[in-house]
CSV table of C-alpha atoms in Angstrom, one decimal:
chain,number,residue,atom,x,y,z
X,143,MET,CA,308.9,297.1,-2.0
X,144,GLU,CA,306.9,297.5,-4.7
X,145,SER,CA,309.8,295.8,-7.3
X,146,ARG,CA,309.9,293.2,-4.5
X,147,LEU,CA,306.1,292.6,-5.0
X,148,THR,CA,306.1,292.6,-8.3
X,149,ARG,CA,308.8,290.0,-8.3
X,150,LEU,CA,307.6,287.9,-5.8
X,151,GLU,CA,304.1,287.8,-8.0
X,152,ALA,CA,306.3,287.1,-11.5
X,153,VAL,CA,308.6,284.2,-9.7
X,154,GLN,CA,304.9,282.2,-8.0
X,155,SER,CA,302.9,283.0,-11.2
X,156,MET,CA,306.0,281.2,-13.7
X,157,LEU,CA,306.2,278.6,-11.3
X,158,LEU,CA,302.5,277.9,-11.2
X,159,ALA,CA,302.3,277.8,-14.8
X,160,ILE,CA,305.2,275.3,-15.1
X,161,GLY,CA,303.4,273.1,-13.2
X,162,GLN,CA,299.8,273.7,-15.0
X,163,MET,CA,302.0,273.2,-18.5
X,164,THR,CA,303.7,269.6,-17.2
X,165,THR,CA,299.7,268.3,-17.7
X,166,THR,CA,298.4,270.2,-20.1
X,167,GLY,CA,301.0,268.6,-22.7
X,168,GLY,CA,302.0,271.3,-26.1
X,169,ASP,CA,304.9,272.1,-28.4
X,170,ILE,CA,308.0,272.2,-26.3
X,171,THR,CA,309.3,275.4,-28.7
X,172,GLU,CA,305.9,277.6,-27.4
X,173,PHE,CA,306.6,276.1,-23.9
X,174,VAL,CA,310.1,277.7,-23.5
X,175,ARG,CA,308.8,280.6,-25.5
X,176,ALA,CA,306.1,281.1,-22.2
X,177,VAL,CA,309.0,280.5,-20.2
X,178,HIS,CA,311.7,283.3,-21.5
X,179,ARG,CA,308.2,285.4,-21.3
X,180,GLU,CA,307.7,284.9,-18.0
X,181,LEU,CA,311.5,284.5,-16.9
X,182,GLY,CA,311.4,288.5,-18.3
X,183,ARG,CA,309.3,289.5,-15.8
X,184,ILE,CA,311.8,288.0,-13.0
X,185,MET,CA,315.7,289.2,-14.1
X,186,TYR,CA,316.9,290.5,-17.6
X,187,ALA,CA,316.3,287.5,-20.3
X,188,ALA,CA,317.4,289.2,-23.3
X,189,ASN,CA,319.3,286.7,-24.8
X,190,PHE,CA,318.2,283.1,-23.7
X,191,TYR,CA,318.0,279.5,-25.1
X,192,VAL,CA,317.1,275.9,-24.1
X,193,ALA,CA,319.8,273.0,-25.4
X,194,LEU,CA,318.5,269.4,-25.3
X,195,ALA,CA,320.7,266.7,-25.0
X,196,ASP,CA,320.4,263.5,-27.2
X,197,SER,CA,322.7,261.5,-24.9
X,198,GLU,CA,322.6,258.2,-27.5
X,199,ASP,CA,324.4,260.4,-29.9
X,200,GLY,CA,326.5,263.1,-28.2
X,201,THR,CA,324.6,265.8,-29.9
X,202,VAL,CA,322.4,268.6,-28.6
X,203,ARG,CA,319.7,270.5,-30.4
X,204,PHE,CA,318.4,273.9,-29.6
X,205,PRO,CA,314.2,274.2,-29.5
X,206,TYR,CA,314.1,277.7,-28.4
X,207,PHE,CA,317.5,280.6,-29.2
X,208,VAL,CA,316.6,284.0,-28.8
X,209,ASP,CA,320.4,286.4,-28.9
X,210,GLU,CA,321.4,289.9,-29.8
X,211,LEU,CA,324.6,288.5,-31.5
X,212,ASP,CA,324.9,285.0,-32.7
X,213,GLU,CA,322.6,283.8,-35.6
X,214,THR,CA,319.8,281.1,-34.3
X,215,PRO,CA,320.6,277.9,-35.2
X,216,ASP,CA,318.1,275.3,-37.2
X,217,PRO,CA,316.0,273.6,-34.5
X,218,ALA,CA,316.0,270.6,-36.5
X,219,VAL,CA,319.5,270.2,-36.8
X,220,PRO,CA,321.3,268.7,-33.9
X,221,VAL,CA,324.9,269.8,-32.9
X,222,ARG,CA,327.6,267.4,-32.0
X,223,LEU,CA,329.7,269.0,-29.2
X,224,ALA,CA,332.5,265.8,-28.5
X,225,SER,CA,333.7,267.5,-25.7
X,226,PRO,CA,332.5,268.8,-22.4
X,227,ASP,CA,335.5,272.3,-23.2
X,228,GLU,CA,334.4,273.6,-26.7
X,229,SER,CA,331.7,275.0,-24.7
X,230,PRO,CA,329.8,276.3,-22.0
X,231,THR,CA,326.7,275.0,-22.2
X,232,ASN,CA,328.3,271.5,-23.2
X,233,TRP,CA,330.1,271.6,-20.3
X,234,VAL,CA,326.9,272.4,-18.1
X,235,ILE,CA,325.2,269.2,-19.7
X,236,HIS,CA,328.3,267.3,-19.1
X,237,ASN,CA,328.8,268.0,-15.5
X,238,ARG,CA,325.2,268.1,-14.4
X,239,LYS,CA,326.3,271.8,-12.8
X,240,ARG,CA,325.6,275.5,-12.7
X,241,LEU,CA,328.0,277.5,-14.2
X,242,VAL,CA,328.2,281.1,-13.7
X,243,MET,CA,330.6,283.4,-15.6
X,244,THR,CA,332.2,286.9,-16.5
X,245,ARG,CA,333.6,287.7,-19.1
X,246,ASP,CA,337.2,287.2,-17.7
X,247,GLU,CA,336.1,283.8,-16.8
X,248,GLN,CA,334.5,283.1,-20.2
X,249,SER,CA,337.7,284.3,-22.2
X,250,ALA,CA,340.1,282.4,-19.8
X,251,GLY,CA,338.3,279.1,-21.3
X,252,GLY,CA,337.5,276.0,-20.2
X,253,ALA,CA,339.2,273.6,-17.9
X,254,ASP,CA,342.3,273.3,-19.4
X,255,GLY,CA,342.7,276.6,-20.2
X,256,ALA,CA,341.4,275.9,-23.9
X,257,GLU,CA,339.2,278.5,-25.5
X,258,TRP,CA,335.2,277.7,-25.8
X,259,GLY,CA,334.8,277.6,-29.4
X,260,ILE,CA,331.5,278.6,-29.6
X,261,GLY,CA,329.3,281.7,-29.3
X,262,SER,CA,330.1,284.9,-28.4
X,263,ILE,CA,331.9,286.4,-25.1
X,264,ALA,CA,329.2,287.5,-22.9
X,265,GLU,CA,329.5,290.0,-19.9
X,266,HIS,CA,327.6,287.8,-17.6
X,267,TRP,CA,326.6,283.7,-18.7
X,268,MET,CA,324.9,281.7,-16.7
X,269,GLY,CA,323.9,278.1,-17.1
X,270,CYS,CA,321.9,275.4,-15.4
X,271,PRO,CA,321.2,271.7,-16.0
X,272,LEU,CA,317.9,270.3,-16.9
X,273,LEU,CA,318.1,266.9,-15.0
X,274,ASP,CA,315.3,263.8,-14.6
X,275,GLN,CA,313.9,262.6,-11.5
X,276,HIS,CA,317.2,260.1,-12.1
X,277,GLY,CA,320.0,263.1,-12.5
X,278,ARG,CA,320.5,262.7,-15.7
X,279,ALA,CA,320.8,265.8,-18.2
X,280,LEU,CA,318.2,266.7,-20.7
X,281,GLY,CA,320.2,270.0,-21.7
X,282,ALA,CA,320.7,273.1,-20.5
X,283,ILE,CA,319.3,276.5,-19.8
X,284,VAL,CA,321.3,279.7,-20.1
X,285,ILE,CA,320.7,283.1,-19.6
X,286,GLN,CA,323.7,286.1,-20.9
X,287,SER,CA,324.3,289.3,-21.0
X,288,TYR,CA,326.1,291.4,-23.0
X,289,ASP,CA,325.8,294.4,-21.6
X,290,THR,CA,328.0,295.7,-18.3
X,291,ARG,CA,324.8,297.3,-16.7
X,292,HIS,CA,323.0,293.8,-16.6
X,293,THR,CA,324.1,291.3,-14.2
X,294,PHE,CA,323.3,288.2,-12.7
X,295,SER,CA,323.2,288.6,-8.6
X,296,ASP,CA,323.2,285.9,-5.7
X,297,GLU,CA,319.1,286.2,-6.2
X,298,ASP,CA,319.0,285.8,-9.5
X,299,GLN,CA,321.4,282.3,-9.5
X,300,GLN,CA,319.6,280.8,-7.1
X,301,LEU,CA,315.7,281.6,-8.9
X,302,PHE,CA,317.0,280.6,-12.2
X,303,ALA,CA,318.3,277.3,-11.0
X,304,VAL,CA,315.0,276.6,-8.9
X,305,ILE,CA,313.1,277.8,-12.5
X,306,ALA,CA,315.6,275.3,-14.2
X,307,ARG,CA,315.0,272.6,-12.3
X,308,HIS,CA,311.1,273.2,-12.8
X,309,VAL,CA,311.7,273.3,-16.2
X,310,ALA,CA,313.0,270.6,-16.6
X,311,THR,CA,310.1,268.1,-14.7
X,312,ALA,CA,308.1,269.7,-17.2
X,313,LEU,CA,309.8,268.9,-20.3
X,314,GLN,CA,310.5,264.9,-19.1
X,315,GLY,CA,306.4,265.7,-19.0
X,316,LEU,CA,306.1,267.3,-22.6
X,317,GLN,CA,308.6,264.8,-24.0
X,318,SER,CA,306.5,261.6,-22.1
X,319,MET,CA,303.6,262.5,-23.8
X,320,ASP,CA,304.5,262.5,-26.9
X,321,ARG,CA,306.3,259.6,-27.1
X,322,LEU,CA,302.8,258.5,-25.2
X,323,GLU,CA,301.1,260.0,-28.4
X,324,ARG,CA,303.2,258.6,-31.1
X,325,ALA,CA,303.3,255.7,-29.3
X,326,VAL,CA,299.5,255.6,-29.0
X,327,ALA,CA,299.3,256.5,-32.9
X,328,GLU,CA,300.9,253.5,-34.0
X,329,ARG,CA,299.3,250.9,-31.9
X,330,THR,CA,295.8,252.8,-32.9
X,331,ALA,CA,297.6,252.5,-36.8
X,332,LEU,CA,298.5,248.8,-36.6
X,333,LEU,CA,294.7,247.6,-35.1
X,334,GLU,CA,293.0,249.4,-37.7
X,335,GLN,CA,295.4,247.2,-40.5
X,336,GLN,CA,294.1,243.9,-38.8
X,337,ASN,CA,290.9,241.6,-40.0
X,338,ALA,CA,288.1,239.5,-38.6
X,339,ALA,CA,290.9,236.7,-38.7
X,340,LEU,CA,292.4,238.5,-35.8
X,341,LYS,CA,289.5,239.4,-33.6
X,342,GLU,CA,290.1,236.9,-30.8
X,343,ALA,CA,294.1,238.6,-30.7
X,344,GLN,CA,292.7,242.0,-30.7
X,345,SER,CA,290.4,241.1,-27.8
X,346,GLU,CA,293.6,239.8,-25.7
X,347,LEU,CA,295.7,243.2,-27.0
X,348,VAL,CA,293.2,245.4,-26.0
X,349,ARG,CA,293.1,243.5,-22.4
X,350,GLN,CA,297.1,243.8,-22.1
X,351,GLU,CA,296.8,247.8,-23.0
X,352,LYS,CA,293.7,248.6,-20.7
X,353,LEU,CA,296.4,246.7,-17.9
X,354,ALA,CA,299.3,248.6,-19.2
X,355,SER,CA,297.3,252.5,-19.5
X,356,LEU,CA,296.2,251.7,-15.7
X,357,GLY,CA,300.0,251.2,-14.4
X,358,ARG,CA,300.6,254.4,-16.7
X,359,LEU,CA,297.5,256.2,-14.4
X,360,VAL,CA,299.8,255.0,-11.4
X,361,ALA,CA,302.7,256.6,-11.8
X,362,GLY,CA,301.1,259.2,-14.0
X,363,VAL,CA,299.3,260.6,-11.1
X,364,ALA,CA,301.8,260.2,-8.5
X,365,HIS,CA,304.2,261.9,-11.2
X,366,GLU,CA,301.0,264.8,-11.8
X,367,ILE,CA,300.8,265.2,-7.9
X,368,ASN,CA,304.7,265.7,-7.1
X,369,THR,CA,305.1,268.5,-9.3
X,370,PRO,CA,302.7,271.0,-7.8
X,371,LEU,CA,303.9,269.9,-4.4
X,372,GLY,CA,307.5,270.8,-5.5
X,373,ILE,CA,306.4,274.0,-6.8
X,374,CYS,CA,304.6,274.9,-3.4
X,375,VAL,CA,307.4,273.8,-1.0
X,376,THR,CA,310.3,275.8,-3.3
X,377,ALA,CA,307.6,279.0,-3.4
X,378,THR,CA,306.6,278.7,0.0
X,379,SER,CA,310.3,278.9,1.2
X,380,HIS,CA,311.3,281.9,-0.7
X,381,LEU,CA,308.2,283.4,0.9
X,382,VAL,CA,308.9,282.8,4.0
X,383,GLN,CA,312.5,284.1,3.4
X,384,GLU,CA,310.8,287.0,1.8
X,385,LEU,CA,308.6,287.7,5.2
X,386,LYS,CA,312.7,287.7,7.1
X,387,LEU,CA,313.5,290.4,4.6
X,388,THR,CA,310.6,292.6,5.1
X,389,ARG,CA,310.8,292.3,8.9
X,390,GLU,CA,314.1,293.5,9.0
X,391,GLU,CA,313.4,296.5,6.8
X,392,LEU,CA,311.0,297.2,9.3
X,393,ALA,CA,313.4,296.9,12.1
X,394,ASN,CA,315.9,299.1,10.5
X,395,GLY,CA,313.0,302.4,9.5
X,396,GLU,CA,313.4,301.1,5.7
X,397,MET,CA,309.7,300.6,5.8
X,398,THR,CA,306.2,302.3,6.1
X,399,GLU,CA,303.9,300.6,8.0
X,400,ASP,CA,301.2,301.0,6.1
X,401,SER,CA,303.5,298.8,2.4
X,402,LEU,CA,304.5,296.7,5.6
X,403,VAL,CA,300.6,296.0,5.9
X,404,GLN,CA,299.9,295.5,2.8
X,405,PHE,CA,303.1,293.1,2.4
X,406,PHE,CA,302.3,290.6,4.9
X,407,ASP,CA,298.9,290.5,3.8
X,408,ILE,CA,299.8,289.5,0.4
X,409,LEU,CA,302.6,287.0,1.8
X,410,ASP,CA,300.1,285.5,4.3
X,411,GLN,CA,297.4,284.8,1.3
X,412,SER,CA,299.9,283.4,-0.7
X,413,LEU,CA,301.1,281.2,2.1
X,414,ARG,CA,297.9,279.9,2.5
X,415,ILE,CA,297.0,279.2,-0.8
X,416,MET,CA,300.3,277.4,-0.8
X,417,THR,CA,300.2,275.9,2.1
X,418,THR,CA,296.7,274.2,1.3
X,419,ASN,CA,297.8,273.0,-1.8
X,420,THR,CA,300.8,271.2,-0.8
X,421,GLN,CA,298.5,269.6,2.0
X,422,ARG,CA,295.9,268.6,-0.5
X,423,ALA,CA,298.5,267.0,-2.7
X,424,ALA,CA,300.3,265.0,0.0
X,425,ALA,CA,296.4,263.8,0.5
X,426,LEU,CA,295.8,262.6,-2.8
X,427,VAL,CA,298.8,260.9,-3.1
X,428,ARG,CA,298.4,259.1,0.2
X,429,SER,CA,294.9,258.0,-0.8
X,430,PHE,CA,295.9,257.2,-4.8
X,431,LYS,CA,298.8,254.2,-3.1
X,432,GLN,CA,296.2,253.3,-0.3
X,433,VAL,CA,293.3,252.6,-3.3
X,434,ALA,CA,295.8,251.0,-5.3
X,435,VAL,CA,297.8,249.3,-2.9
X,436,ASP,CA,296.8,249.0,0.3
X,437,GLN,CA,293.9,250.3,2.0
X,438,SER,CA,295.7,250.7,5.9
X,439,SER,CA,293.4,252.3,8.5
X,440,ASP,CA,296.1,254.0,9.5
X,441,ASP,CA,296.3,256.7,7.1
X,442,LEU,CA,292.6,257.8,8.0
X,443,ARG,CA,292.1,261.4,9.6
X,444,ARG,CA,289.6,263.2,10.6
X,445,PHE,CA,288.6,266.4,8.7
X,446,ASN,CA,285.5,268.9,8.1
X,447,LEU,CA,284.0,268.6,4.9
X,448,LYS,CA,282.8,271.9,4.3
X,449,ARG,CA,286.3,273.3,4.6
X,450,TYR,CA,287.8,270.4,2.4
X,451,LEU,CA,285.1,271.5,-0.4
X,452,ASP,CA,286.0,274.8,0.2
X,453,GLU,CA,289.9,273.7,-0.5
X,454,VAL,CA,289.5,271.4,-3.4
X,455,LEU,CA,287.3,273.9,-5.4
X,456,LEU,CA,289.8,276.6,-4.8
X,457,SER,CA,292.5,274.7,-6.4
X,458,LEU,CA,290.0,273.5,-9.4
X,459,GLN,CA,290.1,277.3,-10.3
X,460,PRO,CA,292.3,277.2,-12.9
X,461,LYS,CA,290.4,275.0,-14.9
X,462,PHE,CA,287.4,277.2,-15.1
X,463,LYS,CA,289.7,280.2,-16.8
X,464,GLY,CA,287.7,281.3,-19.8
X,465,ARG,CA,284.5,279.2,-18.8
X,466,SER,CA,281.5,280.8,-17.7
X,467,VAL,CA,280.4,277.4,-15.9
X,468,LYS,CA,280.3,278.3,-11.7
X,469,VAL,CA,280.4,276.0,-9.1
X,470,GLU,CA,277.4,276.8,-6.2
X,471,LEU,CA,278.7,274.7,-2.6
X,472,ASP,CA,276.0,273.8,-0.3
X,473,CYS,CA,277.5,272.3,3.0
X,474,PRO,CA,276.8,272.6,6.4
X,475,ALA,CA,279.9,274.0,8.4
X,476,ASP,CA,279.7,271.1,11.3
X,477,ILE,CA,280.3,267.7,9.2
X,478,GLU,CA,283.7,266.2,10.7
X,479,LEU,CA,284.8,263.3,9.1
X,480,GLU,CA,286.8,260.6,9.8
X,481,SER,CA,287.7,259.0,6.5
X,482,PHE,CA,290.1,259.8,3.4
X,483,PRO,CA,290.3,263.5,2.6
X,484,GLY,CA,292.3,262.4,-1.2
X,485,ALA,CA,289.3,260.0,-1.9
X,486,VAL,CA,287.2,263.3,-1.3
X,487,SER,CA,289.4,265.5,-3.4
X,488,GLN,CA,289.9,263.3,-6.2
X,489,ILE,CA,285.8,262.9,-6.5
X,490,VAL,CA,285.0,266.1,-6.5
X,491,THR,CA,288.1,266.2,-9.6
X,492,ASN,CA,287.1,264.0,-11.1
X,493,MET,CA,282.8,265.0,-11.3
X,494,ILE,CA,284.1,268.5,-12.3
X,495,VAL,CA,286.6,268.1,-15.2
X,496,ASN,CA,283.7,266.0,-16.4
X,497,SER,CA,281.4,267.7,-16.5
X,498,LEU,CA,284.2,270.4,-18.2
X,499,LEU,CA,284.7,268.1,-20.5
X,500,HIS,CA,281.7,266.2,-21.7
X,501,ALA,CA,278.8,268.3,-20.8
X,502,TYR,CA,279.4,271.9,-21.7
X,503,GLU,CA,280.7,272.8,-25.0
X,504,ARG,CA,283.5,275.5,-24.3
X,505,ASP,CA,281.7,279.3,-24.2
X,506,GLN,CA,278.3,277.7,-22.9
X,507,PRO,CA,277.0,279.1,-19.2
X,508,GLY,CA,276.2,276.0,-17.0
X,509,THR,CA,275.7,275.9,-13.3
X,510,ILE,CA,277.3,273.0,-11.2
X,511,THR,CA,275.8,272.2,-8.1
X,512,ILE,CA,276.9,270.3,-4.6
X,513,ILE,CA,275.3,269.4,-2.0
X,514,ALA,CA,276.3,267.8,0.8
X,515,ARG,CA,273.9,267.0,4.2
X,516,ALA,CA,274.5,264.9,7.2
X,517,GLU,CA,272.0,261.7,7.5
X,518,ALA,CA,270.6,260.5,10.6
X,519,ASP,CA,271.9,257.0,10.6
X,520,ASP,CA,275.8,259.0,10.5
X,521,SER,CA,276.2,258.6,7.0
X,522,VAL,CA,276.7,261.6,4.3
X,523,ALA,CA,274.9,262.3,1.4
X,524,PHE,CA,276.4,263.9,-1.0
X,525,ASP,CA,274.4,265.5,-4.5
X,526,TYR,CA,276.5,266.5,-7.4
X,527,ARG,CA,274.5,268.3,-10.8
X,528,ASP,CA,275.3,269.5,-13.6
X,529,ASP,CA,273.4,271.3,-15.8
X,530,GLY,CA,274.6,270.0,-19.2
X,531,ALA,CA,274.3,268.6,-22.1
X,532,GLY,CA,273.3,264.8,-19.9
X,533,MET,CA,273.5,261.3,-21.9
X,534,ASP,CA,271.2,258.7,-23.7
X,535,GLU,CA,270.3,255.5,-21.8
X,536,ALA,CA,273.2,253.7,-23.9
X,537,THR,CA,275.8,255.8,-23.1
X,538,LEU,CA,274.5,256.4,-19.3
X,539,ALA,CA,275.0,252.1,-19.0
X,540,GLN,CA,278.8,252.5,-19.6
X,541,LEU,CA,279.4,255.8,-18.1
X,542,PHE,CA,282.0,253.3,-15.0
X,543,ASP,CA,283.5,250.8,-17.5
X,544,PRO,CA,286.9,251.7,-17.5
X,545,PHE,CA,288.4,253.2,-21.2
X,546,PHE,CA,285.3,254.2,-22.0
X,547,THR,CA,284.8,258.2,-23.5
X,548,THR,CA,282.9,259.6,-25.9
X,549,LYS,CA,285.6,262.0,-26.0
X,550,ARG,CA,288.1,259.7,-27.9
X,551,GLY,CA,291.1,262.2,-28.8
X,552,THR,CA,289.6,264.8,-27.7
X,553,GLY,CA,291.1,264.7,-23.8
X,554,GLY,CA,288.9,261.8,-22.8
X,555,SER,CA,290.7,258.6,-21.0
X,556,GLY,CA,287.7,257.1,-20.3
X,557,LEU,CA,288.9,256.4,-16.6
X,558,GLY,CA,287.8,259.4,-15.0
X,559,ALA,CA,283.8,258.0,-13.9
X,560,HIS,CA,285.5,254.7,-13.2
X,561,ILE,CA,288.0,255.9,-10.8
X,562,LEU,CA,285.4,258.2,-8.7
X,563,TYR,CA,283.3,254.8,-8.5
X,564,ASN,CA,286.3,252.8,-7.2
X,565,LEU,CA,287.0,255.5,-4.6
X,566,ALA,CA,283.2,256.5,-3.7
X,567,THR,CA,282.3,252.4,-3.1
X,568,GLY,CA,286.3,251.5,-2.0
X,569,ALA,CA,288.5,253.7,-0.3
X,570,LEU,CA,284.8,256.0,0.9
X,571,GLY,CA,282.7,252.4,1.7
X,572,GLY,CA,279.7,254.0,0.4
X,573,THR,CA,277.2,253.7,-2.8
X,574,VAL,CA,276.7,255.5,-5.8
X,575,ARG,CA,273.4,256.1,-8.2
X,576,VAL,CA,273.6,258.3,-11.0
X,577,ASP,CA,271.1,259.9,-13.3
X,578,SER,CA,270.9,261.2,-16.7
X,579,ALA,CA,269.2,262.1,-19.9
X,580,PRO,CA,269.9,264.0,-22.7
X,581,GLY,CA,269.8,268.1,-21.9
X,582,ALA,CA,269.2,267.1,-18.5
X,583,GLY,CA,273.0,267.2,-17.1
X,584,LEU,CA,273.6,264.4,-15.1
X,585,HIS,CA,273.1,263.6,-11.3
X,586,TYR,CA,275.2,261.4,-8.5
X,587,GLN,CA,274.0,260.4,-5.9
X,588,LEU,CA,276.1,258.9,-3.2
X,589,ARG,CA,276.3,258.0,0.3
X,590,PHE,CA,278.9,256.7,2.7
X,591,PRO,CA,280.2,257.1,6.3
X,592,ARG,CA,281.2,259.3,8.2
X,593,ASN,CA,283.6,257.2,10.2
X,594,ARG,CA,285.1,255.1,8.0
X,595,ARG,CA,287.2,253.2,10.2
X,596,SER,CA,284.1,252.3,12.5
X,597,ALA,CA,282.8,251.3,9.5
X,598,ALA,CA,285.4,249.4,8.3
X,599,THR,CA,285.8,247.3,11.5
X,600,ALA,CA,281.5,247.2,12.0
């Protein structure tokens, strides 16, 4: 029982960590090393590697390779594999299918009976393809055992396939961010070389880049939200199966009542958190598409503001890890809205992320205060205040301008406050005021109708 709980917690932790790594960027080798470390908590993983394929020249390289018998290949040197029968790894990449082999099966060779030409023979070998969103092979993830005491059960194989899917999504995101960073660096270098005679051409180029960035934002937000949504769906399915197995154990008299109650408590809490995040992600997708493409009243729904804000703040807890900033929420429990919950979530998220990025230094303590009140005219007054660095009048005047940021190159895109303004005045049909001064923090004052449907038709 304790072993199953430990494994359940490790699986949850790993899937959630992979989802977070998708959006935070970083080195691919370090990412795979972190995956290997987490995988070792779930199953035997002494021998583990990832192979990345280059579809243009037919080579693979190994950014991360740990093996008890085989020599570690140079991660910077590609290896050419002309035929899928040259190695099990290349077979997995070429056929885009999972492959699990015993020692006898590996010794028997490839599809034509030819001997596998690369790598030592393992007692148990398991490889899964890393596929992008279009089903194209990015590479393969492999785990193997040279010890007969360590083999991979059916459950191990299913878990490894799930992990491979999420690793593929994360790797695709890391590769995309790497290409985007190189493209931005190249574009910046090009712009710096321009002289005054090209000023008019530069203005047009900046305008086009802004439009392109907005297009990437639309695609990026949808991808970023669907990634944790997929993780939540997978993890929830796994938890439901664990609940079924636990009930069966209880029926067979193999579990104590105390351990069953404890397991149910953990299981119910996990399901609640994941279900909440699944609903929030789906609402964000609908809300963002609606604001960006078509504000359809069919997507309006009724929700309790206090409960929804609690859910949003719960999902943002990872942002506060290692920080001394706290959030104080003051909202009556009886405010019901007929509006766009995704817009509310995005606004609060952007406010908090901007405060953490701009208002406070990494080790600086602080307090973010959120106050919501129902007004007599059937509107909601929503106040957000941080006690951070604040800003001067010149900076405040440009706060809502797209692509304006004081943190260029260190995490600021210049779109957070701009999107906040558009959602508050567009989707929610309200108004926004902002006040600030150096050292006095930032204060947003939003007012929007409680019933967006009736306000839109009035």
